[in-house]
Short mmCIF file of C-alpha atoms in Angstrom, two decimals:
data_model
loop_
_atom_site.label_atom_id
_atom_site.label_comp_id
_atom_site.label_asym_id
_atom_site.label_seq_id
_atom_site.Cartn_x
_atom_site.Cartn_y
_atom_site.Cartn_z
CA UNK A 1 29.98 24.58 147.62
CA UNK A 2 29.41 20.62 147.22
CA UNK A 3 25.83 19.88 147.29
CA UNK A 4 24.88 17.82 150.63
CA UNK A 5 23.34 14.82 150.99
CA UNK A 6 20.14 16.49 152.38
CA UNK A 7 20.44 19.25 149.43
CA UNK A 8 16.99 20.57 149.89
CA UNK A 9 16.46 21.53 146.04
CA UNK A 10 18.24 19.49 144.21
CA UNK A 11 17.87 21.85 141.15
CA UNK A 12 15.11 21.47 138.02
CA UNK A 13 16.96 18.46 135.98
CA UNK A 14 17.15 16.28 139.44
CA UNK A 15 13.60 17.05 139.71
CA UNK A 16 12.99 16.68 135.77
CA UNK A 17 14.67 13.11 136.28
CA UNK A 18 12.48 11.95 139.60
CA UNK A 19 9.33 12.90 138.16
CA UNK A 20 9.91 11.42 134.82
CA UNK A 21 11.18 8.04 136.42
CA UNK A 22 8.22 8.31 138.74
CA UNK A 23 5.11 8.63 135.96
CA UNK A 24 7.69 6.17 133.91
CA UNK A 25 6.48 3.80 137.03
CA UNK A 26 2.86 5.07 137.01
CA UNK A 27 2.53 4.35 133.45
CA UNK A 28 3.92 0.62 133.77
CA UNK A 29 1.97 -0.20 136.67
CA UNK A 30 -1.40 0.95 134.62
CA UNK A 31 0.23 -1.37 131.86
CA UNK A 32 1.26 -4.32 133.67
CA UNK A 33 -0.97 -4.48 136.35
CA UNK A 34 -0.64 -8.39 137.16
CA UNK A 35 3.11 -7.99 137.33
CA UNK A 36 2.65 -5.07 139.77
CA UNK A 37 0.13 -6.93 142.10
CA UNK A 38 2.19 -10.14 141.89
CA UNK A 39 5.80 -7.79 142.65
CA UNK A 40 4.16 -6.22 145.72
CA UNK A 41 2.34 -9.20 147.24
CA UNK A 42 6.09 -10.83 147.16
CA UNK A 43 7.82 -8.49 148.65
CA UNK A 44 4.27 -8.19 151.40
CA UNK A 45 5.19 -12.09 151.98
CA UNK A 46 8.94 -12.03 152.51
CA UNK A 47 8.12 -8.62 154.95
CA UNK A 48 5.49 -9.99 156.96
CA UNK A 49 6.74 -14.17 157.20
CA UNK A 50 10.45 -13.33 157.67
CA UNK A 51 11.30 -9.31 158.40
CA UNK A 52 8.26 -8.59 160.76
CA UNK A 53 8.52 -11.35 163.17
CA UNK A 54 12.66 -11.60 163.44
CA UNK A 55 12.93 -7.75 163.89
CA UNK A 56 10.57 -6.59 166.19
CA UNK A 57 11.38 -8.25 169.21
CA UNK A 58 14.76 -6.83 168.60
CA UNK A 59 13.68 -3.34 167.74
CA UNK A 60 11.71 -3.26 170.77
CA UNK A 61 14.69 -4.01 172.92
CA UNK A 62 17.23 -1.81 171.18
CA UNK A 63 14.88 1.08 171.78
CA UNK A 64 14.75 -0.13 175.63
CA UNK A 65 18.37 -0.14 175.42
CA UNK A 66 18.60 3.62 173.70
CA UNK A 67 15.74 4.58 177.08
CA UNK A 68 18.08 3.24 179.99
CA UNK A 69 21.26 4.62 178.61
CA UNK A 70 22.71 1.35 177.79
CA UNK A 71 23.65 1.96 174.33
CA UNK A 72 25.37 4.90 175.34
CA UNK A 73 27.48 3.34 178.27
CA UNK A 74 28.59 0.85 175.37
CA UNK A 75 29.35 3.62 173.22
CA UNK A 76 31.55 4.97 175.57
CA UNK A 77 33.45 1.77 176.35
CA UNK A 78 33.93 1.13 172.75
CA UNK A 79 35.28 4.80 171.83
CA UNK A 80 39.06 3.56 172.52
CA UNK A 81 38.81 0.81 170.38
CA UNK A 82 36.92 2.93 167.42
CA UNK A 83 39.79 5.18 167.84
CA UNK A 84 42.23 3.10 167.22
CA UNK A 85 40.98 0.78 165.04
CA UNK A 86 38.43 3.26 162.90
CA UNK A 87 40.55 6.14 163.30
CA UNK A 88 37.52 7.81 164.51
CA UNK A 89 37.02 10.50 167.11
CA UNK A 90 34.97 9.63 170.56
CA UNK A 91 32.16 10.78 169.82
CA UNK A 92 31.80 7.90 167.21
CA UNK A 93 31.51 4.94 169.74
CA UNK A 94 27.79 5.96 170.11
CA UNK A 95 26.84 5.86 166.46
CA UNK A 96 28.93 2.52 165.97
CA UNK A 97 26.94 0.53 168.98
CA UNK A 98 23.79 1.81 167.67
CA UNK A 99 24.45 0.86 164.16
CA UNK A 100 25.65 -2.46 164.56
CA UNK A 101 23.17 -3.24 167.31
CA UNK A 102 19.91 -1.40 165.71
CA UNK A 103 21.39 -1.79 161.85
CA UNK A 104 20.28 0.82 159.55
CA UNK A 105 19.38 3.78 159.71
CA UNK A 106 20.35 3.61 163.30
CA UNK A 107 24.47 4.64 162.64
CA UNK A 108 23.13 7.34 160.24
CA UNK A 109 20.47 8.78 162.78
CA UNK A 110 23.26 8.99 165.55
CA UNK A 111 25.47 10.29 163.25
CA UNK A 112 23.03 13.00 162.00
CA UNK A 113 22.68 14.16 166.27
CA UNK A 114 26.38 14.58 166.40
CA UNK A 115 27.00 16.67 163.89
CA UNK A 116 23.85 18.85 165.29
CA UNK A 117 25.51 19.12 168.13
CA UNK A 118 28.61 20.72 166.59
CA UNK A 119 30.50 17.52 168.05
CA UNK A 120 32.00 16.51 164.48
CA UNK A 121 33.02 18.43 161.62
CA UNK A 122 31.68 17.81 158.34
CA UNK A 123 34.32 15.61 157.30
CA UNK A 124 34.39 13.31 160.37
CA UNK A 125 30.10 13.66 160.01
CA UNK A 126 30.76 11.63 156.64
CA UNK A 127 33.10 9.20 157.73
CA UNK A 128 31.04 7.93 160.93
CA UNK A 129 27.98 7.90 158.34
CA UNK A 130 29.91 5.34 155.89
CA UNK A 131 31.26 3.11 158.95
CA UNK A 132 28.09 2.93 160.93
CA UNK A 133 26.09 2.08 158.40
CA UNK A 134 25.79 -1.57 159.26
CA UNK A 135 23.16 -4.43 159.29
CA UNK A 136 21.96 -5.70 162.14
CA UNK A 137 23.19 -9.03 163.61
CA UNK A 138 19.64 -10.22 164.15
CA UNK A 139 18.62 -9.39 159.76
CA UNK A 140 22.27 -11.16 159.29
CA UNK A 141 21.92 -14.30 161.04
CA UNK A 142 18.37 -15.27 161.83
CA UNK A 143 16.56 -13.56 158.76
CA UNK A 144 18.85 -13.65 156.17
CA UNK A 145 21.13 -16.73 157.32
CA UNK A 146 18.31 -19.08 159.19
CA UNK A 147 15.08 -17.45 156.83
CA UNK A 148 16.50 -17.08 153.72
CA UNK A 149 19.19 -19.64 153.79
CA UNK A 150 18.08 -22.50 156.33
CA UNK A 151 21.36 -22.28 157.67
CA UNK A 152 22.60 -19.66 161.04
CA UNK A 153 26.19 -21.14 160.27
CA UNK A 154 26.14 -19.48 157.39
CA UNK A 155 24.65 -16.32 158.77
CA UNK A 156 27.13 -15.90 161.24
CA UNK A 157 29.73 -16.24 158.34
CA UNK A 158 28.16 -13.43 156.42
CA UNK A 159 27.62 -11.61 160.02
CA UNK A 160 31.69 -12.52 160.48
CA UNK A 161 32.29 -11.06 156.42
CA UNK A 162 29.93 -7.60 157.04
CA UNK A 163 31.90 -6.18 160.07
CA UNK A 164 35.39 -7.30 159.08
CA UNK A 165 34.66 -5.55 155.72
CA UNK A 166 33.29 -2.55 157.99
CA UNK A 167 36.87 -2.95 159.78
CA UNK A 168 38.86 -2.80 156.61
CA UNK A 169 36.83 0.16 155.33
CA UNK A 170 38.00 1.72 158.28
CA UNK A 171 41.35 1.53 157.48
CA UNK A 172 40.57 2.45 154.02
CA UNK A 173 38.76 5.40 153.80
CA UNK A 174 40.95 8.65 153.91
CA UNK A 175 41.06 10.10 157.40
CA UNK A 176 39.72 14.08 157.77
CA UNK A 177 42.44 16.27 158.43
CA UNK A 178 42.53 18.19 161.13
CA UNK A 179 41.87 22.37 160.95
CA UNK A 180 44.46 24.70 161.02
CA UNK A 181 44.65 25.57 164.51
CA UNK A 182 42.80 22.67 166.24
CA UNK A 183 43.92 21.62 169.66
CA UNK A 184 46.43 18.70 169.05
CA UNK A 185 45.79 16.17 171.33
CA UNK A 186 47.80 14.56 174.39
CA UNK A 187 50.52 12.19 174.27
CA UNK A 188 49.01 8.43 173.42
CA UNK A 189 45.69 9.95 171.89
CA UNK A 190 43.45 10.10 174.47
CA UNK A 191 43.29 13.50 176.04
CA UNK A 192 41.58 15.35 173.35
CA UNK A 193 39.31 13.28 172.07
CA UNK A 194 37.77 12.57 175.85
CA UNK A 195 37.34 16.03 175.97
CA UNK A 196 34.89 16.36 172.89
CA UNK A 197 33.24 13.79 173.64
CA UNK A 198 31.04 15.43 176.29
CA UNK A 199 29.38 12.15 177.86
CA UNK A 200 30.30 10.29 180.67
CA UNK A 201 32.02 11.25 183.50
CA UNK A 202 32.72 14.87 182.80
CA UNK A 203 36.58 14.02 184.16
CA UNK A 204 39.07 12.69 181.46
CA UNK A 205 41.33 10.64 183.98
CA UNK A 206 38.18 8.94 185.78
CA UNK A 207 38.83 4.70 185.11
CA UNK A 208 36.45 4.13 181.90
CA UNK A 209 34.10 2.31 183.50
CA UNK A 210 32.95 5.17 185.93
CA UNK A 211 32.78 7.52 182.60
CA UNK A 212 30.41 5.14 181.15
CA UNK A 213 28.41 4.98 184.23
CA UNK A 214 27.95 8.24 184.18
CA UNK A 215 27.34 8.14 180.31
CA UNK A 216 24.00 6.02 181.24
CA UNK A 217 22.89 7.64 184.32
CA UNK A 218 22.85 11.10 182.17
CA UNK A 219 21.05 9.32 179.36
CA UNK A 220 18.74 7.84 181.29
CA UNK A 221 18.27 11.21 183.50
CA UNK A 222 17.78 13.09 180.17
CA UNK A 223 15.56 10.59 178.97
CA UNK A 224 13.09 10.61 181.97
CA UNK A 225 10.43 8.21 180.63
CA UNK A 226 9.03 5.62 183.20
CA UNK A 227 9.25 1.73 181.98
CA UNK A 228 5.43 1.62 181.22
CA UNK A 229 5.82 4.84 178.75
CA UNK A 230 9.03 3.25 177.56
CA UNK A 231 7.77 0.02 177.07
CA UNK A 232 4.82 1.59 175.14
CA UNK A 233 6.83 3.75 172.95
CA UNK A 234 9.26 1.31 172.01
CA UNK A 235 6.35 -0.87 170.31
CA UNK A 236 4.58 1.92 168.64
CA UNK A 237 8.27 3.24 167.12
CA UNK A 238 9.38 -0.57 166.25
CA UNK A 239 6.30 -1.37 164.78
CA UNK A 240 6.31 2.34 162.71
CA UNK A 241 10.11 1.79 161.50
CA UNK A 242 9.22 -1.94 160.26
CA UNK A 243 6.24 -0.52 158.57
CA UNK A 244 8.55 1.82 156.64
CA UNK A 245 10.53 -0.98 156.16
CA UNK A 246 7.67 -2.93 154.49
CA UNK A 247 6.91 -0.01 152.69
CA UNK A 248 10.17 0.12 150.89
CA UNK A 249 10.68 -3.24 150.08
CA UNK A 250 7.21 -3.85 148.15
CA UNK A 251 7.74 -0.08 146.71
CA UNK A 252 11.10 -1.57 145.29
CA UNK A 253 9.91 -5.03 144.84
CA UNK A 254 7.38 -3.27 142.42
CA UNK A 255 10.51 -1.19 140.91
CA UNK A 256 12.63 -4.23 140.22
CA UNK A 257 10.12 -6.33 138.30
CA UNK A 258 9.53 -3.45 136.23
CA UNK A 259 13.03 -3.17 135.29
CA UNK A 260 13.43 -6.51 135.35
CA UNK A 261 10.92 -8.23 132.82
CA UNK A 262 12.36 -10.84 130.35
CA UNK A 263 12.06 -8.43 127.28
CA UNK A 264 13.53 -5.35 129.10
CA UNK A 265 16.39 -7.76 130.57
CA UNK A 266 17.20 -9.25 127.21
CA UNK A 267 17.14 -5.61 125.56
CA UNK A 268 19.60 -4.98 128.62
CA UNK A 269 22.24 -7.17 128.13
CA UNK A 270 22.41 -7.12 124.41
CA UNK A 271 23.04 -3.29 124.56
CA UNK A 272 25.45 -3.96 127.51
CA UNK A 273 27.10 -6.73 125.67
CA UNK A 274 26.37 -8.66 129.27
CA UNK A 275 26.87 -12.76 128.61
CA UNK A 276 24.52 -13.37 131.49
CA UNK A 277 20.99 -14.62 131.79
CA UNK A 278 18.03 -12.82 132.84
CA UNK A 279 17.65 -14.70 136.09
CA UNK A 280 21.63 -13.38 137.45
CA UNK A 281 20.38 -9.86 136.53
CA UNK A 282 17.11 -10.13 138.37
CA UNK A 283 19.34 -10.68 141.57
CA UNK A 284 22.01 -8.12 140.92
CA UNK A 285 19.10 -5.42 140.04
CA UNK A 286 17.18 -6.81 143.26
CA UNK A 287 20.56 -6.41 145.40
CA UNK A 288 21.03 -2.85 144.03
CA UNK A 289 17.73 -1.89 145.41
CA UNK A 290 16.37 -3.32 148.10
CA UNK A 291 18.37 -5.83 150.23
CA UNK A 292 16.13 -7.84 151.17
CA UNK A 293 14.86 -8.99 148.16
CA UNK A 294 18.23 -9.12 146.47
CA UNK A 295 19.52 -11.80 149.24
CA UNK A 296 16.29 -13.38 149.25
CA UNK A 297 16.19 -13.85 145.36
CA UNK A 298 19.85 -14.79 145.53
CA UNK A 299 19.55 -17.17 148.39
CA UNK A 300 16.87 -19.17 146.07
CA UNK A 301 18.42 -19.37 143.39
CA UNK A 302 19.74 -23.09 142.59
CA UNK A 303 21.88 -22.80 139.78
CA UNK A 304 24.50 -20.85 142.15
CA UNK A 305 27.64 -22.37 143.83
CA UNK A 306 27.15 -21.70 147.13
CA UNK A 307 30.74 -19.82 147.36
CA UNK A 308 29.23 -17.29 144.85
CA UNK A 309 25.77 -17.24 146.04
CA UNK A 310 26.92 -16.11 149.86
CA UNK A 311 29.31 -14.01 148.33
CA UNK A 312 26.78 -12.10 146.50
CA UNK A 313 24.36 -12.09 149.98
CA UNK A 314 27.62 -10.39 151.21
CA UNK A 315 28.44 -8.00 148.44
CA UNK A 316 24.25 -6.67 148.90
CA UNK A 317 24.93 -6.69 152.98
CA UNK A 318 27.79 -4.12 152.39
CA UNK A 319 26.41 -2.25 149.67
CA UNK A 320 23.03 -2.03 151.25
CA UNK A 321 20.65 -1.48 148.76
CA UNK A 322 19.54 1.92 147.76
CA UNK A 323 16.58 1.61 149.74
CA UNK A 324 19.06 1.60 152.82
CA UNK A 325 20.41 5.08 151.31
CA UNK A 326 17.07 6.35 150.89
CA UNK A 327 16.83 5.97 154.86
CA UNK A 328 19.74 7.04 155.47
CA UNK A 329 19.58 9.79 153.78
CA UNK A 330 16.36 10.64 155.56
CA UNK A 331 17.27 9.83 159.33
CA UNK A 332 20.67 12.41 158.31
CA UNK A 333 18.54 14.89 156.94
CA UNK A 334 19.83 18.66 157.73
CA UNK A 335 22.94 17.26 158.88
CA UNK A 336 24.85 18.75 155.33
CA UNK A 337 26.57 15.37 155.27
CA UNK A 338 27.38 14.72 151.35
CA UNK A 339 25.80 11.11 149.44
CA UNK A 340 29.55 10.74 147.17
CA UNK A 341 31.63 9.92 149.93
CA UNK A 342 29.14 7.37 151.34
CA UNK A 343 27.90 5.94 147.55
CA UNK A 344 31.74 5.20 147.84
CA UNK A 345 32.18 3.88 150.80
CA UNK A 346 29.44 1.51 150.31
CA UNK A 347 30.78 0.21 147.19
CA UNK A 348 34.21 -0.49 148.87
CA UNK A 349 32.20 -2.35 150.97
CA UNK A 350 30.78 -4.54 149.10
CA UNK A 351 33.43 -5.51 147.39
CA UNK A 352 35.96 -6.29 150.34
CA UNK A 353 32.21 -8.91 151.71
CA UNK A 354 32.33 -10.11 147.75
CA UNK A 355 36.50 -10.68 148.21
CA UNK A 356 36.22 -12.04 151.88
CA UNK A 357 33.50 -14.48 151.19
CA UNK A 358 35.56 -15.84 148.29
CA UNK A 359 39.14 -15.84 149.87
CA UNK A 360 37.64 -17.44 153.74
CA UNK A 361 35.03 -19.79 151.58
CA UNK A 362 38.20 -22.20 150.71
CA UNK A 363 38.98 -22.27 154.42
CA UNK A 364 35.46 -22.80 155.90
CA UNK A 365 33.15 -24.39 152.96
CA UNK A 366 33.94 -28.13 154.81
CA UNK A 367 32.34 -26.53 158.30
CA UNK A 368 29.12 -25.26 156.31
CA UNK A 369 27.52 -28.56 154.41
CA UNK A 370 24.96 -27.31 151.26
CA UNK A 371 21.94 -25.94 151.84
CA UNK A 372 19.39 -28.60 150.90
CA UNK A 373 18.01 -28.22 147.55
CA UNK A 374 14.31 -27.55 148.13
CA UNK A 375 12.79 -24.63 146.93
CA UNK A 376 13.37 -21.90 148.82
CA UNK A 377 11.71 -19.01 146.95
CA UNK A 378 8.10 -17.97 148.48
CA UNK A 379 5.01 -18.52 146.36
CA UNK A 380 3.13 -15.94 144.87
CA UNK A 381 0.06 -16.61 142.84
CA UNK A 382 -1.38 -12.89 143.03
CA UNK A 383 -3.45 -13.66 146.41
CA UNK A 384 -2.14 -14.42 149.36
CA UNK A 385 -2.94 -18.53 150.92
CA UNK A 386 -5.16 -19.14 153.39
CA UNK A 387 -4.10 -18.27 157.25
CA UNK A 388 -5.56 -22.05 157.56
CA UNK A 389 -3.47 -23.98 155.45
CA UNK A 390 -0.45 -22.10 156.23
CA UNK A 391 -0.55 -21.56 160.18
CA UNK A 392 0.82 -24.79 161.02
CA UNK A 393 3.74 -24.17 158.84
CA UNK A 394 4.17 -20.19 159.95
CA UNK A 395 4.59 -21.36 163.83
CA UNK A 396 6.99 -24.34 163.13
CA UNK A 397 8.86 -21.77 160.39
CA UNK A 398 8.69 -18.80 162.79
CA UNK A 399 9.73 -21.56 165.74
CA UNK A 400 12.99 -22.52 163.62
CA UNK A 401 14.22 -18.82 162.77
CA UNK A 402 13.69 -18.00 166.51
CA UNK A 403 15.40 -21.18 168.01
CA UNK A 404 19.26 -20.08 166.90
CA UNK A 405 18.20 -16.72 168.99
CA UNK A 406 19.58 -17.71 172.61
CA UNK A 407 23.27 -18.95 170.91
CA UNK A 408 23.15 -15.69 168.67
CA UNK A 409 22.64 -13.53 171.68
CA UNK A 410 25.45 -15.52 173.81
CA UNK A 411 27.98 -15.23 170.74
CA UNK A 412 26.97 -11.29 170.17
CA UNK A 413 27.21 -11.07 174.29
CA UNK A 414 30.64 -12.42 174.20
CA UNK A 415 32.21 -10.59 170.96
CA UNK A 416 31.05 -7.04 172.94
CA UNK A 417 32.37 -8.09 176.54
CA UNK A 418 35.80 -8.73 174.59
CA UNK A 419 35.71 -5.98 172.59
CA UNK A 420 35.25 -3.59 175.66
CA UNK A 421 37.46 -5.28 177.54
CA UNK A 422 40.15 -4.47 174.63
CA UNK A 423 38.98 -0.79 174.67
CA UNK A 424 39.06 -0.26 178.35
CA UNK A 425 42.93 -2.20 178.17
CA UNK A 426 43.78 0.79 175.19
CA UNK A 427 42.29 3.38 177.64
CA UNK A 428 44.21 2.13 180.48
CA UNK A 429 48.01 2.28 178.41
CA UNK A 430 46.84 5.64 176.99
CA UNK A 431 45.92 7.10 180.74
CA UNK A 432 49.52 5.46 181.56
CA UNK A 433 51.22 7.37 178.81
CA UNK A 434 49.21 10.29 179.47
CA UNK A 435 50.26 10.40 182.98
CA UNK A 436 53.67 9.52 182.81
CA UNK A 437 54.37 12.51 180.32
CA UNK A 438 55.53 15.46 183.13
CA UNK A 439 57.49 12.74 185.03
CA UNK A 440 59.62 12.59 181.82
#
């Protein structure tokens, strides 16, 4: 039997190879200590100037949402659409609107309830885990696209490159066949897979909108929590999942400049026969691990075009970074959902965002003018500046990444109301087909 992706073991050489890497880490922090201070102060700065303040407010409200049962009535509006277009079953649309609302690990948490609940097999566990892995509008467009590159044009490009690479995945990956002996569903689709869902209604031919009525009055009944208690434990869990957040990003930060020191990088590319500079595989190794840092690093780096430099951001966005496994594989854990398939997936990806970027950039480059050419890399001198001589600049920088919030929440307002309006058209031909079946 296939090891998992929560394998608990993991056998002696998996073990052999952690704990070597791991004292391998140890022992270069003891030698380079100045590199390790000056790695996890950067990746403190970019956390707690950029990360902290554009995702919390959004955390807390996605975890309001999850409380009244709203993400759940979307789910269940969108399941026609993820059908169709995802070839995935119902029970999907909840793990979708909570991964590409909340980002990740949200799709793989979902995901990982599902198939506790016996609501998805194993293969259909691994395919909602690879298609709901998805960032966050909000890290998209106001960190990545207004903090990183001055610019929420851009970051609604990338936001525009992520999902439609999500879509094509979609169509991509291999669907799960079906058990001998499984129910076949009813004529247009829609029968069976309203009847595993389990949400919503409780009666397949009620109008979709009364289904996901009844999807958020029994999430909010099961829920139970009063808006004070809510409120309360929607800070204390936002603040807790960004302090993980910051937790893996200067754990990582400290990883990549260990790899990535001038000698070690040289050494690298001669062996590899590579004909490309340190600096390039400083960003690649920073996108491969932690994607923050990678798009950060790549953002500031000058020497780019800017066709290859968003196309890059966009390659790390669908790949993820492995510190974006790591927590996936930790909010799935039990769920005996396998790492290959998703490694895959996310490398697929990355390089449909990497191809998109590219193939759109020839289209769109004269509606996004070049980001101006100041430095955009933060300073790190091994302490961090003065709250004094920097507060002026935080409010007016936080103020700017902030600003582009009310247009990004209109445009993401507008893209759901049309995609559920699409959904609940599918639902309506399907109930028609469904319907008009005897009379034939």
């Amino acid at each position: 039997m296939p090891k998992s992706l929560t394998h608990r073991g993991g056998g002696y050489r998996t073990t052999l190879l952690l704990g070597s890497l791991a004292a391998a880490l140890v022992a270069s922090i003891i030698a380079f200590p100045d590199k390790a201070l000056q790695a996890s102060l950067e990746g403190i700065t970019i956390w707690w100037n950029i990360v902290f303040p554009a995702l919390l407010p959004f955390m807390i409200l996605t975890e309001l949402l999850l409380g009244f049962g709203v993400v759940h009535a979307l789910g269940t509006l969108l399941e026609p659409l993820a059908r169709l277009l995802l070839r995935l079953p119902g029970t999907g649309g909840l793990a979708l609107a909570a991964g590409a609302l909340g980002g990740f690990p949200s799709g793989a948490l979902f995901t990982a309830k599902l198939r506790g609940r016996k609501l998805l097999t194993r293969g259909e566990g691994e395919r909602l885990l690879a298609l709901s892995h998805l960032a966050s509008p909000v890290l998209i467009v106001t960190v990545i696209g207004t903090g990183f590159l001055h610019s929420p044009r851009l970051g609604l490009l990338l936001a525009g490159v992520h999902y439609g690479g999500a879509l094509l995945l979609g169509f991509v990956l291999p669907r799960q066949k079906k058990p001998a002996g499984a129910p076949a569903p009813g004529r247009g689709g829609a029968a069976a897979p309203v009847k595993r869902r389990g949400a919503g209604s409780g009666d397949s031919s009620a109008p979709l909108w009364r289904q996901a009525a009844g999807s958020l009055a029994r999430a909010r009944s099961e829920d139970g929590r009063a808006f004070g208690q809510l409120l309360g434990e929607a800070v204390t869990a936002s603040v807790q999942s960004l302090m993980v957040i910051g937790g893996y990003i200067m754990i990582f930060s400290v990883i990549i400049h260990m790899l990535t020191m001038p000698d070690m990088l040289q050494a690298a590319g001669g062996l590899l026969g590579l004909p490309v500079g340190p600096d390039l595989l400083h960003h690649l190794a920073s996108g491969l691990f932690e994607l923050h840092l990678g798009a950060h690093a790549a953002a500031g780096e000058q020497a780019l075009p800017q066709s290859i430099k968003l196309a890059l951001i966009a390659a790390f966005l669908g790949f993820g970074g492995l510190s974006s496994h790591a927590q996936a594989l930790s909010a799935a854990y039990g769920a005996g959902l396998r790492y290959l398939p998703f490694l895959m997936a996310r490398l697929l990806h990355a390089c449909f965002s990497y191809l998109l970027v590219l193939l759109s950039w020839r289209f769109t480059s004269r509606l996004f003018p070049a980001v101006s050419s100041g430095r955009q890399t933060l300073e790190v001198s091994g302490t961090l500046p003065p709250i004094a001589e920097t507060g002026e600049r935080f409010f007016f920088s936080s103020l700017s990444v902030w600003m582009p919030a009310f247009a990004q929440l209109g445009l993401l307002l507008l893209v759901l109301a049309a995609g559920c309006i699409l959904s609940y058209a599918l639902h309506a031909v399907a109930q028609r087909r469904l319907h008009a079946g005897p009379k034939a």
